Coordinates of C-alpha atoms in Angstrom, one line a residue:
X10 CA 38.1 -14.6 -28.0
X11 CA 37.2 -13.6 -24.2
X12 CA 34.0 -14.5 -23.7
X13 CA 31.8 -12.2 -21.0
X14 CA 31.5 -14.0 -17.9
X15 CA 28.3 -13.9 -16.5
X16 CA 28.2 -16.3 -13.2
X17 CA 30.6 -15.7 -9.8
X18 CA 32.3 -19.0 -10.5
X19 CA 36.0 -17.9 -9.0
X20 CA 34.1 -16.6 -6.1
X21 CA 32.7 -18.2 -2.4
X22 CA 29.1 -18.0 -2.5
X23 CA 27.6 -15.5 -0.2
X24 CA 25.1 -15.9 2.4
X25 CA 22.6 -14.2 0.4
X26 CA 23.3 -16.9 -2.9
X27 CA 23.1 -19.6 -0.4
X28 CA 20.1 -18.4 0.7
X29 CA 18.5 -18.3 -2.5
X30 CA 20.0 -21.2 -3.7
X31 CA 18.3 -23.0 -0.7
X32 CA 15.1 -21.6 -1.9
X33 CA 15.3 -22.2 -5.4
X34 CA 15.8 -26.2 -4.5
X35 CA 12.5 -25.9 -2.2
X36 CA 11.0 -24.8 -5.0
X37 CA 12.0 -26.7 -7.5
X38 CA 11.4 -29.7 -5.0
X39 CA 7.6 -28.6 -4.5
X40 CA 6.9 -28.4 -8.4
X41 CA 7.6 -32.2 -8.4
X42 CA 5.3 -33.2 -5.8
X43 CA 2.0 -34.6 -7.5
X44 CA -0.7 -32.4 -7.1
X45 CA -2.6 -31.8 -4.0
X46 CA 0.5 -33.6 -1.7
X47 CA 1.3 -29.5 -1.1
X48 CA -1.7 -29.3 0.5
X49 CA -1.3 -27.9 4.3
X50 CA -4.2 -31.1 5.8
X51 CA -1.0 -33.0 4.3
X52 CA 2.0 -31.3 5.6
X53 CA 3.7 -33.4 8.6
X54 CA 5.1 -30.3 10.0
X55 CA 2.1 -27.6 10.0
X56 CA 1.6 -27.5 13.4
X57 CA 5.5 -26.0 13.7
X58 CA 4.7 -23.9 10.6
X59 CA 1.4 -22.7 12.2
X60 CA 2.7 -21.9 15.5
X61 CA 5.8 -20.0 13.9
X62 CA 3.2 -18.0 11.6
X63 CA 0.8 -17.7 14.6
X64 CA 3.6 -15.7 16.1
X65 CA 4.9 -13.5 13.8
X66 CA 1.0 -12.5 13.1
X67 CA 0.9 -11.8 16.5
X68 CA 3.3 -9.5 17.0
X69 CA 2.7 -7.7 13.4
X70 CA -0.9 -7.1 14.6
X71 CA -0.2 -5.2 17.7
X72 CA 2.7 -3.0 16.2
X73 CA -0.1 -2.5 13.4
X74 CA -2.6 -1.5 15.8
X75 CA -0.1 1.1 18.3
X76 CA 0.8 2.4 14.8
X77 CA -3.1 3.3 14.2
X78 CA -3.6 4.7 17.8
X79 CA -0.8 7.1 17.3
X80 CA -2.5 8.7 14.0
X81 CA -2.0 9.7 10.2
X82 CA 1.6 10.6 10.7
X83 CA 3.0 7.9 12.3
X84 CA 0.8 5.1 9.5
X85 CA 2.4 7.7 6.8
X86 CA 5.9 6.5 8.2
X87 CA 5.2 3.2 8.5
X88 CA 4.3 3.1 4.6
X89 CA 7.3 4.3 3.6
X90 CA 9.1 2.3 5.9
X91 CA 7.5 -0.8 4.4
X92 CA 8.4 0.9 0.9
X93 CA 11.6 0.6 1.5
X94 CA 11.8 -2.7 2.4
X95 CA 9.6 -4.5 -0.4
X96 CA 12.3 -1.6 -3.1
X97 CA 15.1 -3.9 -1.1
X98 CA 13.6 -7.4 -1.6
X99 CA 12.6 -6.4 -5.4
X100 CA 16.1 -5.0 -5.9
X101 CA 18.0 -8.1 -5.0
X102 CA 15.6 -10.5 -6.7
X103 CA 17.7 -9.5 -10.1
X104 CA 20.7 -8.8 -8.5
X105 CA 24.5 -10.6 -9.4
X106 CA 26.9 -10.4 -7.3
X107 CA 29.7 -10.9 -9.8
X108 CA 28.4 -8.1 -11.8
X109 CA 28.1 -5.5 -8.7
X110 CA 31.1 -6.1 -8.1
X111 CA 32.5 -4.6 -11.3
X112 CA 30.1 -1.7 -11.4
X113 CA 31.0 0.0 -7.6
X114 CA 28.2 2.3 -6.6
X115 CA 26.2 1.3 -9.1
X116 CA 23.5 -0.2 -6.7
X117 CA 23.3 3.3 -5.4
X118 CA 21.8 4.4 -8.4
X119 CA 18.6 2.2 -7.8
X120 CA 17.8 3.5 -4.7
X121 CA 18.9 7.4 -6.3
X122 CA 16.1 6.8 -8.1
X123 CA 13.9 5.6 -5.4
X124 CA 13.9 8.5 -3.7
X125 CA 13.4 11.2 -6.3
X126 CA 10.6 9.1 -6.8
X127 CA 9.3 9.3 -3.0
X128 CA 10.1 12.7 -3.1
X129 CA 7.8 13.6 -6.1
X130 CA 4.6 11.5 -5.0
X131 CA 4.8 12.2 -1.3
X132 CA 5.1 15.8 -2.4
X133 CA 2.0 16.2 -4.5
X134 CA 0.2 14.3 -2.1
X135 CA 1.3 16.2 1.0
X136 CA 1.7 19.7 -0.5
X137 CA -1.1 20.6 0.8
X138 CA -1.4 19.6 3.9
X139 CA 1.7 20.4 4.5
X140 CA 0.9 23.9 3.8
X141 CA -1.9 24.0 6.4
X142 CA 0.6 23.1 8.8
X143 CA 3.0 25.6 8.5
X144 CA 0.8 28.9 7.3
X145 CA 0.6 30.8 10.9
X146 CA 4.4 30.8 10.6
X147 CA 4.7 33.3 7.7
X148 CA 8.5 32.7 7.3
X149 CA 8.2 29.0 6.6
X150 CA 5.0 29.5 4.8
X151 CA 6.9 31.4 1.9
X152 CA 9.6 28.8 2.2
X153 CA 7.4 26.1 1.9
X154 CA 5.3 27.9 -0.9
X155 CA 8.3 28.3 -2.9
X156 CA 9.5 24.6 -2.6
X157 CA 6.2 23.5 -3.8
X158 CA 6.0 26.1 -6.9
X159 CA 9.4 24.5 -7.8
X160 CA 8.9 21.0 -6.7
X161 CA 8.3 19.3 -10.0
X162 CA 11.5 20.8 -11.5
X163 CA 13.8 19.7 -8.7
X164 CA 12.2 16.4 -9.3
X165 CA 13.2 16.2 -12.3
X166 CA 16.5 18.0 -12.3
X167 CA 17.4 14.8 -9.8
X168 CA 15.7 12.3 -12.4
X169 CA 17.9 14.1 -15.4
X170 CA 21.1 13.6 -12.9
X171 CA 20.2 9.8 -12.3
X172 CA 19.7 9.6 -15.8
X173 CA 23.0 11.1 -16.5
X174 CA 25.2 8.8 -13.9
X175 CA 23.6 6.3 -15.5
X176 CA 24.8 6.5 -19.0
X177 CA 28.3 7.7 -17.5
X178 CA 28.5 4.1 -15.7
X179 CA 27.9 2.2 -18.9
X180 CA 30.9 -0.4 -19.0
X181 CA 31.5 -2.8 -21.9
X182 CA 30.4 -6.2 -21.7
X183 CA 28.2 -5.0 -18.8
X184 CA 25.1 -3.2 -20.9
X185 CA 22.6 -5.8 -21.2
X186 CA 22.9 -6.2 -17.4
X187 CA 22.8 -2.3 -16.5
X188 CA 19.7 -1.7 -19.2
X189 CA 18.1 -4.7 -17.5
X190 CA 18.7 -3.4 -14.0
X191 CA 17.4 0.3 -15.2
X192 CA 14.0 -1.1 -16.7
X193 CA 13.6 -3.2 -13.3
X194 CA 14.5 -0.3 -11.6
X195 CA 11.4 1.6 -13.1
X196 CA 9.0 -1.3 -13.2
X197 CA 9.5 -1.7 -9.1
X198 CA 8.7 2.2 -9.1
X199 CA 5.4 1.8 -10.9
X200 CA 4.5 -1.1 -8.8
X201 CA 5.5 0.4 -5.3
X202 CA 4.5 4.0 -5.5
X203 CA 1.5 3.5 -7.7
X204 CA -0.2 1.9 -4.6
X205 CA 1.6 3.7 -2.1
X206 CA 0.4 6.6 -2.9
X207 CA -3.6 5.5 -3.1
X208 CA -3.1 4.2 0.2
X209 CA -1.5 7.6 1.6
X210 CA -4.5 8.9 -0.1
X211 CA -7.1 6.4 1.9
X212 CA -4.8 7.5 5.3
X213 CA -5.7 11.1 5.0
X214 CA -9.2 10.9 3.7
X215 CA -9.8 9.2 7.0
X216 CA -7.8 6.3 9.3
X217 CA -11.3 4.3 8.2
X218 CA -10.5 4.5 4.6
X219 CA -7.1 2.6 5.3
X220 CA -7.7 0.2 8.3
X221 CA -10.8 -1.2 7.1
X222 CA -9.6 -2.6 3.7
X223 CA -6.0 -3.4 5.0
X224 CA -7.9 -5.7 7.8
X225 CA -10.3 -7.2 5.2
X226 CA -7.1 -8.4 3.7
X227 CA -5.5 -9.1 6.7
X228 CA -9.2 -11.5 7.8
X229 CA -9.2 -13.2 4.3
X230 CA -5.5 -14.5 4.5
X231 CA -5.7 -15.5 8.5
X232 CA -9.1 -17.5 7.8
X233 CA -7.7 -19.1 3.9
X234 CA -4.8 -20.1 6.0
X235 CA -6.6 -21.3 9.3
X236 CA -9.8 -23.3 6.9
X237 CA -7.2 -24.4 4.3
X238 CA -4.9 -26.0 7.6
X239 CA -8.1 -27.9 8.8
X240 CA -10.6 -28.8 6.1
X241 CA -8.6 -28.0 2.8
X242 CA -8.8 -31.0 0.0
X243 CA -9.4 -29.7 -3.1
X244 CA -6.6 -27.2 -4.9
X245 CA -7.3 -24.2 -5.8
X246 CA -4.8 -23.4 -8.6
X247 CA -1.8 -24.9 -9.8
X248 CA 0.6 -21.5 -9.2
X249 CA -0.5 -21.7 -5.1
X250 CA -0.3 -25.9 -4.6
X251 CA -1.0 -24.6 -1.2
X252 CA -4.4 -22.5 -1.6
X253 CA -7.3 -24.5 -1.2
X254 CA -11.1 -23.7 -2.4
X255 CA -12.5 -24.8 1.2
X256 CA -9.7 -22.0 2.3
X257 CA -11.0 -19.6 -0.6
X258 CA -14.9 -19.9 0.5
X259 CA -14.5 -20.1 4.5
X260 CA -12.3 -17.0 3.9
X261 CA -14.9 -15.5 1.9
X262 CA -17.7 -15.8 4.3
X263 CA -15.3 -14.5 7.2
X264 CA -14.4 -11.4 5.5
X265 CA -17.9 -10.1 4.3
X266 CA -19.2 -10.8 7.5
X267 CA -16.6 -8.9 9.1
X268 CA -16.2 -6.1 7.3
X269 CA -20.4 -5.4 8.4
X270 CA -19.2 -6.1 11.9
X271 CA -15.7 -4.1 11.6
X272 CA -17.4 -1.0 9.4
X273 CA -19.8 -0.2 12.8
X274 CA -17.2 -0.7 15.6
X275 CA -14.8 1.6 13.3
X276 CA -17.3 3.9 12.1
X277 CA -18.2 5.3 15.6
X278 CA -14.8 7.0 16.6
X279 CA -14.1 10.2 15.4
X280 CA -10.3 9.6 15.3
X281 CA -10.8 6.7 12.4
X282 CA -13.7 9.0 10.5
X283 CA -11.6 12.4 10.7
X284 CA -9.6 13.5 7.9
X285 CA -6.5 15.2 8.3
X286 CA -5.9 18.4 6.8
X287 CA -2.5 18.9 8.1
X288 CA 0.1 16.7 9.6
X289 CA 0.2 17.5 13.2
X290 CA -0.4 15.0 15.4
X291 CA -3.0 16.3 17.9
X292 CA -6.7 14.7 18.2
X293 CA -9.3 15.2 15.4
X294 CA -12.9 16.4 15.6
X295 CA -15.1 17.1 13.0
X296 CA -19.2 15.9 11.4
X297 CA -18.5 12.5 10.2
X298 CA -21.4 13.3 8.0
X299 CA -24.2 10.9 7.4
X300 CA -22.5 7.8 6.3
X301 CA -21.3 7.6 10.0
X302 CA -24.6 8.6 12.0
X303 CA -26.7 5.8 12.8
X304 CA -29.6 4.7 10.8
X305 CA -32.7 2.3 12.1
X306 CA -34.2 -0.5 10.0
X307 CA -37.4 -2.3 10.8
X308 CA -36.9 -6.0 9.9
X309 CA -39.2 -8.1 8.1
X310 CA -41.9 -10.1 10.0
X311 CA -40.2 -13.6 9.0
X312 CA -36.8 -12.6 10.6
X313 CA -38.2 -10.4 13.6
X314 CA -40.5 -13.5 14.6
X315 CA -37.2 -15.5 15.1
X316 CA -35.3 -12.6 16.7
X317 CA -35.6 -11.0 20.2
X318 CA -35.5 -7.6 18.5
X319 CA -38.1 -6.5 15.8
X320 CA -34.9 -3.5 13.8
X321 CA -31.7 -2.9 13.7
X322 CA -29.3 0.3 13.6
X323 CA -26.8 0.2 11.0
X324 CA -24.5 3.0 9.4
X325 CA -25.0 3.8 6.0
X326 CA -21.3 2.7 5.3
X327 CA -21.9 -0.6 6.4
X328 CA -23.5 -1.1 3.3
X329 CA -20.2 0.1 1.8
X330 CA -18.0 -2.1 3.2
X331 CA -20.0 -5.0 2.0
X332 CA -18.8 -3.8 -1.5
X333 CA -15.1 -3.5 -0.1
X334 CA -15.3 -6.7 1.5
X335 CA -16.4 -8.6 -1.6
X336 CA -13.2 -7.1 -3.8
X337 CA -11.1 -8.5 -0.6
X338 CA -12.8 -11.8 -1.1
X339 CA -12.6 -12.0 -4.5
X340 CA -10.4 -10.0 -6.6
X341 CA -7.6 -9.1 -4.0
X342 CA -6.4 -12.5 -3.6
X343 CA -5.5 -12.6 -7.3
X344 CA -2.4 -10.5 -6.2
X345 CA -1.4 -13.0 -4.2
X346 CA -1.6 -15.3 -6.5
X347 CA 0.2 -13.2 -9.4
X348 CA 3.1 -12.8 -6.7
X349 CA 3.1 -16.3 -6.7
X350 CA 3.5 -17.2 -10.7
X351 CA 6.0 -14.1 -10.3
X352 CA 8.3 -15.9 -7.7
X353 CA 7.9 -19.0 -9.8
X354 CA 9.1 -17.7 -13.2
X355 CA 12.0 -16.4 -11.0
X356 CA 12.2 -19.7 -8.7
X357 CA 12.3 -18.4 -5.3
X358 CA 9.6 -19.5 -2.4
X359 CA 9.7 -16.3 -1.0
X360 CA 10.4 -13.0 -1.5
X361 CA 12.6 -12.4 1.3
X362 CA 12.7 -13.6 5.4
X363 CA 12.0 -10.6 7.1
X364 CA 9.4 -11.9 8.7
X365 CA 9.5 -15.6 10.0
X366 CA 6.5 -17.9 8.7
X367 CA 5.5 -15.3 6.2
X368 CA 8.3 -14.6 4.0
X369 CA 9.4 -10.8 2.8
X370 CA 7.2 -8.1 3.0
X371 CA 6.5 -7.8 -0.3
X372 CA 4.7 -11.4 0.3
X373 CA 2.3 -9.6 3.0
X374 CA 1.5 -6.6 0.7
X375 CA 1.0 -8.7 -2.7
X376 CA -3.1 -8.6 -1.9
X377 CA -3.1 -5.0 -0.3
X378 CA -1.3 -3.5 -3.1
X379 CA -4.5 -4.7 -5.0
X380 CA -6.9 -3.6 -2.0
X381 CA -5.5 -0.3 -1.2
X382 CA -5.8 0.8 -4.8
X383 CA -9.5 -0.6 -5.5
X384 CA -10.4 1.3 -1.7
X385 CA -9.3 4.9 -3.0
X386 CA -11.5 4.6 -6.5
X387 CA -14.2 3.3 -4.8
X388 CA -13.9 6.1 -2.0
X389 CA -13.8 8.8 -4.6
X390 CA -16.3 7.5 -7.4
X391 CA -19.1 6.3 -4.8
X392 CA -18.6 7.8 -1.6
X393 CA -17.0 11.2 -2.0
X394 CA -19.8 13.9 -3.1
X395 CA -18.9 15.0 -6.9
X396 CA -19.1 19.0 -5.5
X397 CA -16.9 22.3 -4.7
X398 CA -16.5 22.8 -1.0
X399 CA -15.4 26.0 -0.1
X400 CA -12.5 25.1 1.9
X401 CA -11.0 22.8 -1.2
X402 CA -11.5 25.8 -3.2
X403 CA -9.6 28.3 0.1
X404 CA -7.0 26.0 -0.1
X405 CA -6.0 25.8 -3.9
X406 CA -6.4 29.9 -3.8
X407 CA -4.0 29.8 -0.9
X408 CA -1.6 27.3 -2.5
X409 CA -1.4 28.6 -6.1
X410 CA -1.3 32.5 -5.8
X411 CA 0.9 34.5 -3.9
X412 CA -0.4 37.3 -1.4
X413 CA -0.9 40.3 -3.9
X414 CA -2.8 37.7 -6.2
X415 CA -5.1 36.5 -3.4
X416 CA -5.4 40.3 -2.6
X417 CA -6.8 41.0 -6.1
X418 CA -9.2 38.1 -6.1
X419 CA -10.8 39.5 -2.8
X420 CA -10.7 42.8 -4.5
X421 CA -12.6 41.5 -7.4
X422 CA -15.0 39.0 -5.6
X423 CA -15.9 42.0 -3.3
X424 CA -16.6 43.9 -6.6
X425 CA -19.0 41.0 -8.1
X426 CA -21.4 40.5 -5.3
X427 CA -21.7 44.1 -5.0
X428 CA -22.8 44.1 -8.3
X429 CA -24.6 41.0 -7.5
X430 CA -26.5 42.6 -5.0
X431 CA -27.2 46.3 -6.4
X432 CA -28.7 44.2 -9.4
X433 CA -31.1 42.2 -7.4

């Protein structure tokens, strides 16, 4: 009886199976190490990691910081961009070579599916917006009106027809392979767009909302790396042989103190505290409202008789980031950490090499997938007023009813307050 074959044994292995055949060895060569012989204080080569990491950082923080300058449209793009990237590393983590190679085009499907889902988040998030853009153009107005009355069925009119070509590509002896690539398919959807689209969120509530926990993240993992290369002895758990709890603490301390710092220098331009109610690109202004406006403490006579100054000015969300910088210190790193049992159970160091010293991107975002959703719950639960403005309320009149209905409501909203009025 023909057995299935399930390795690529009559084939030369390709870069990419080299690749993570190298890996896998590092790997499997770390895990025998004893414990705390990973540690960086121990590493004879550090000082060729460290400047190779310092580098990359580097560069990755200026592009990060034109990006910012440019605005909410241009950060937008770059979270999609890196989307795509981390759906590529995820994609191949799972992927056979043998097996593609009997199922042509089937690796299409994944990304088919990838962007039906980018197309149905980035549309409910954007609708909006989107709408504001275009409305003095009355042509594209009702064009984009109608897209976005229909959007969720031609959503799911191209989910139904990935579903479809799906079940049309099953092959024998292939099914436990495509069924596993489908549910990994939908997992790395859930785990991509779910924070994607909380940090597209934060971007539009305000720049502030995004840059200030994606440096937080940014601080902790610099400092954890720079106090855990100089001081670090003791491990910090088995799944990171690396992490250190001298890196964990020093990190700690430089991220709260930093995000008071960070939340005043950020807080005072209007181009971070704006949000962006459409997607053009020009230059905001607007009340940051009160969380932004300087406030004046007197300090206590024990401090003030050490100090040259007797108060202090703060902005109210200072006291905010505190709170944001404690999840960064504490909770965010977990993410890391469960990116790093993830990699073992599947025995690869990294998740790709896109970036040298650091790994894939999906190893840079495993913490600010974490961040960015904690950042948008804590935005709306604590700092967004639980209220009706009237220009939310303008904009889901103008977005859900077409002209004659928004005609009638004036009609009968003109008709209430007279009788509102006449009655007082």
């Amino acid at each position: 009886m023909h057995k299935e074959n399930t390795g690529d044994a009559s084939s030369p292995p390709t870069p990419r199976a080299r690749h993570h055949r190298k890996r896998n060895t590092d790997v499997a060569a770390g895990a025998s190490k004893p414990n705390g012989s990973n540690l960086l204080v121990n590493d004879s080569s550090k000082y060729k990691s460290f400047l190779i990491r310092a580098y990359s950082t580097f560069w990755m923080i200026g592009g990060f910081a034109l990006i910012v300058y440019l605005g909410h449209l241009y950060i937008t793009a770059m979270v999609v961009v890196i989307q795509i990237f981390m759906a590529r590393e995820l994609f191949n983590l799972l992927r056979k070579t043998h097996e593609d190679k009997q199922l042509p085009g089937f690796r299409l499907l994944n990304w088919h599916f990838f962007f039906t889902a980018m197309l149905f988040v980035y549309g409910r998030i954007l609708s909006q917006r989107l709408v504001n853009t275009v409305t003095p153009d009355k042509v594209l107005y009702r064009l984009v009106t109608s897209l976005i009355k229909y959007h969720m069925a031609i959503c799911y009119s191209l989910y139904i027809s990935g579903f479809v070509w799906f079940i049309l590509t099953l092959k024998k002896k292939m099914y436990k392979y495509q069924f596993s690539q489908y549910a990994w398919t939908h997992m790395i959807l859930i785990v991509v767009f779910t924070q994607s689209s909380f940090t597209v969120a934060n971007i539009f509530e305000g720049i502030f909302w995004f840059l200030l926990p994606a440096s937080l993240i940014v601080i902790n993992d610099i400092f954890a790396y720079i106090c855990g290369f100089f001081f670090g002895r003791t491990p910090l758990i088995k799944l990171s042989p690396k992490k250190t709890w001298e890196g964990f603490i020093g990190a700690s301390i430089t991220t709260m103190i930093s995000a008071f710092l960070l939340a005043n220098i950020m807080g005072r331009f209007l181009w971070l505290t704006c949000p962006r109610e459409d997607l053009s690109t020009g230059w905001l202004q607007c009340d940051p409202g009160p969380l932004f406006k300087q406030e004046t403490h007197a300090l206590p006579g024990w401090i003030s008789n050490w100090l040259p100054w007797k108060d202090i000015s703060v902005l109210p969300v200072q006291w905010h980031a505190l709170c944001l910088g404690l999840f960064a210190s504490i909770i965010a790193p977990f993410g890391g950490f469960f990116a790093s049992g993830f990699k073992r159970a599947f025995k690869v160091k990294d998740f790709g090499d896109s970036i040298p010293g650091h790994g894939g991107i999906t190893d840079r975002m495993d913490c600010q997938m974490v961040m960015a959703v904690f950042a948008y719950i804590y935005h709306q639960s604590f700092v967004v007023p639980q209220s009706f403005s009237v220009d939310k309320l303008l904009d889901q009149i103008i977005t859900s009813l077409t002209l004659e209905e928004q005609q009638a409501l004036f009609m009968k909203l003109g008709q209430m307050l007279q009788e509102k009025v006449i009655g007082s």
